[in-house]
mmCIF file of C-alpha atoms in Angstrom:
data_model
loop_
_atom_site.group_PDB
_atom_site.id
_atom_site.type_symbol
_atom_site.label_atom_id
_atom_site.label_comp_id
_atom_site.label_asym_id
_atom_site.label_seq_id
_atom_site.Cartn_x
_atom_site.Cartn_y
_atom_site.Cartn_z
ATOM 1 C CA MET M 222 -0.096 -0.260 -0.413
ATOM 2 C CA ALA M 223 3.116 2.585 0.411
ATOM 3 C CA TRP M 224 4.278 2.044 -2.785
ATOM 4 C CA ARG M 225 1.087 2.811 -4.379
ATOM 5 C CA GLN M 226 1.302 6.246 -2.911
ATOM 6 C CA LEU M 227 4.451 6.532 -3.418
ATOM 7 C CA SER M 228 4.138 6.227 -7.554
ATOM 8 C CA THR M 229 0.537 8.416 -7.333
ATOM 9 C CA LYS M 230 2.318 10.818 -6.053
ATOM 10 C CA PHE M 231 5.235 11.486 -8.751
ATOM 11 C CA VAL M 232 3.066 10.760 -11.655
ATOM 12 C CA VAL M 233 3.732 13.793 -13.825
ATOM 13 C CA ALA M 234 0.868 14.846 -16.434
ATOM 14 C CA PRO M 235 0.741 15.649 -19.917
ATOM 15 C CA SER M 236 -0.326 19.249 -19.353
ATOM 16 C CA ASN M 237 2.047 19.889 -16.785
ATOM 17 C CA LEU M 238 5.699 19.769 -19.258
ATOM 18 C CA PRO M 239 6.950 21.966 -20.649
ATOM 19 C CA SER M 240 5.871 23.765 -24.050
ATOM 20 C CA GLY M 241 8.817 23.156 -26.312
ATOM 21 C CA PHE M 242 8.991 19.624 -24.931
ATOM 22 C CA ALA M 243 7.108 17.603 -27.443
ATOM 23 C CA SER M 244 8.217 19.670 -30.254
ATOM 24 C CA PHE M 245 11.625 17.864 -30.124
ATOM 25 C CA SER M 246 10.247 14.301 -30.725
ATOM 26 C CA SER M 247 8.396 14.989 -33.327
ATOM 27 C CA LYS M 248 10.983 15.845 -35.906
ATOM 28 C CA SER M 249 11.917 13.726 -38.728
ATOM 29 C CA SER M 250 14.782 12.213 -39.867
ATOM 30 C CA PRO M 251 15.041 11.742 -43.392
ATOM 31 C CA TYR M 252 15.951 7.826 -44.352
ATOM 32 C CA LEU M 253 16.411 6.453 -47.439
ATOM 33 C CA VAL M 254 13.463 4.445 -48.887
ATOM 34 C CA LYS M 255 15.308 1.077 -50.458
ATOM 35 C CA VAL M 256 17.966 -0.179 -48.013
ATOM 36 C CA GLY M 257 20.159 -2.631 -50.185
ATOM 37 C CA ILE M 258 23.522 -3.417 -49.974
ATOM 38 C CA PRO M 259 25.180 -0.308 -51.300
ATOM 39 C CA GLU M 260 23.368 1.606 -49.909
ATOM 40 C CA PHE M 261 23.472 -0.175 -45.636
ATOM 41 C CA LEU M 262 27.758 -0.275 -46.178
ATOM 42 C CA LYS M 263 27.857 3.256 -47.133
ATOM 43 C CA ALA M 264 26.233 4.312 -44.180
ATOM 44 C CA VAL M 265 28.424 3.028 -41.829
ATOM 45 C CA GLY M 266 31.199 3.889 -43.201
ATOM 46 C CA ASN M 267 35.490 4.041 -42.229
ATOM 47 C CA GLY M 268 36.201 1.979 -44.855
ATOM 48 C CA VAL M 269 33.208 -0.570 -44.714
ATOM 49 C CA GLU M 270 32.198 0.072 -48.276
ATOM 50 C CA THR M 271 34.847 -1.319 -49.727
ATOM 51 C CA HIS M 272 33.146 -4.779 -49.609
ATOM 52 C CA VAL M 273 30.196 -4.141 -51.469
ATOM 53 C CA GLN M 274 31.321 -6.200 -54.537
ATOM 54 C CA LYS M 275 31.989 -8.796 -52.788
ATOM 55 C CA LEU M 276 28.833 -8.951 -50.265
ATOM 56 C CA GLU M 277 26.813 -8.235 -53.310
ATOM 57 C CA THR M 278 28.067 -11.484 -55.007
ATOM 58 C CA GLU M 279 28.449 -13.920 -52.095
ATOM 59 C CA ILE M 280 25.504 -13.588 -50.018
ATOM 60 C CA GLY M 281 23.507 -11.450 -52.110
ATOM 61 C CA ASP M 282 19.929 -9.934 -50.396
ATOM 62 C CA PHE M 283 19.811 -7.532 -47.649
ATOM 63 C CA HIS M 284 17.759 -9.617 -45.104
ATOM 64 C CA LYS M 285 20.250 -12.253 -45.922
ATOM 65 C CA LEU M 286 23.162 -10.031 -44.776
ATOM 66 C CA LEU M 287 21.359 -8.999 -41.309
ATOM 67 C CA VAL M 288 21.376 -12.632 -40.381
ATOM 68 C CA THR M 289 24.588 -13.594 -41.482
ATOM 69 C CA ARG M 290 27.118 -14.706 -38.705
ATOM 70 C CA THR M 291 30.710 -13.669 -38.486
ATOM 71 C CA PHE M 292 31.978 -16.895 -39.555
ATOM 72 C CA LYS M 293 30.331 -16.366 -42.711
ATOM 73 C CA LEU M 294 32.234 -12.696 -42.955
ATOM 74 C CA LYS M 295 34.920 -14.073 -41.737
ATOM 75 C CA ASN M 296 35.076 -16.757 -44.940
ATOM 76 C CA PHE M 297 34.561 -13.142 -47.354
ATOM 77 C CA ASP M 298 37.643 -12.659 -45.893
ATOM 78 C CA ILE M 299 36.996 -8.848 -44.487
ATOM 79 C CA PRO M 300 39.282 -7.426 -41.941
ATOM 80 C CA CYS M 301 37.779 -8.248 -37.890
ATOM 81 C CA LYS M 302 37.278 -3.874 -37.126
ATOM 82 C CA HIS M 303 34.857 -4.179 -40.679
ATOM 83 C CA ARG M 304 33.150 -7.472 -39.410
ATOM 84 C CA LYS M 305 32.469 -5.857 -36.051
ATOM 85 C CA LEU M 306 30.815 -3.161 -37.585
ATOM 86 C CA ILE M 307 28.086 -4.641 -39.958
ATOM 87 C CA LEU M 308 27.338 -6.941 -37.102
ATOM 88 C CA LYS M 309 27.131 -4.219 -34.798
ATOM 89 C CA TYR M 310 25.078 -2.015 -37.062
ATOM 90 C CA ALA M 311 22.446 -5.150 -38.735
ATOM 91 C CA HIS M 312 21.621 -6.181 -35.160
ATOM 92 C CA LYS M 313 20.787 -2.142 -34.314
ATOM 93 C CA TYR M 314 19.135 -1.956 -38.115
ATOM 94 C CA ARG M 315 16.958 -5.955 -37.198
ATOM 95 C CA LEU M 316 15.811 -4.073 -33.586
ATOM 96 C CA GLY M 317 14.409 -1.124 -35.635
ATOM 97 C CA LEU M 318 17.369 1.335 -33.210
ATOM 98 C CA TRP M 319 19.362 2.564 -36.921
ATOM 99 C CA ARG M 320 18.664 2.747 -40.573
ATOM 100 C CA PRO M 321 21.105 4.299 -43.209
ATOM 101 C CA ARG M 322 20.366 8.270 -43.897
ATOM 102 C CA ALA M 323 19.652 9.723 -46.995
ATOM 103 C CA GLU M 324 21.631 12.166 -48.978
ATOM 104 C CA PRO M 325 20.535 15.647 -48.882
ATOM 105 C CA VAL M 326 19.533 16.655 -51.662
ATOM 106 C CA LYS M 327 21.311 19.349 -53.625
ATOM 107 C CA LYS M 328 19.962 22.372 -55.042
ATOM 108 C CA ALA M 329 21.023 22.968 -58.681
#
């Protein structure tokens, strides 16, 4: 019963939030509509995009890349640092925590 009293004291109603607080979460980031292996590796960066041709010929599908294990990437002669980056961002992509950003549109 004491816990119920404590938890009701610290409830913040949405009307008590500062006026500019909601505007931060409503901004959307530009994301790529279609994500393939080249777009994914280019967004990861750090030289990983050099393996685009190799991964497209060996794996072929982006969804297969998302479930690829480290030993398979090692057999494709991808260096350890690049394997770590690919696996890290593939896991984040599967969870929905990260997506490649779209290229800014250049005005002519």
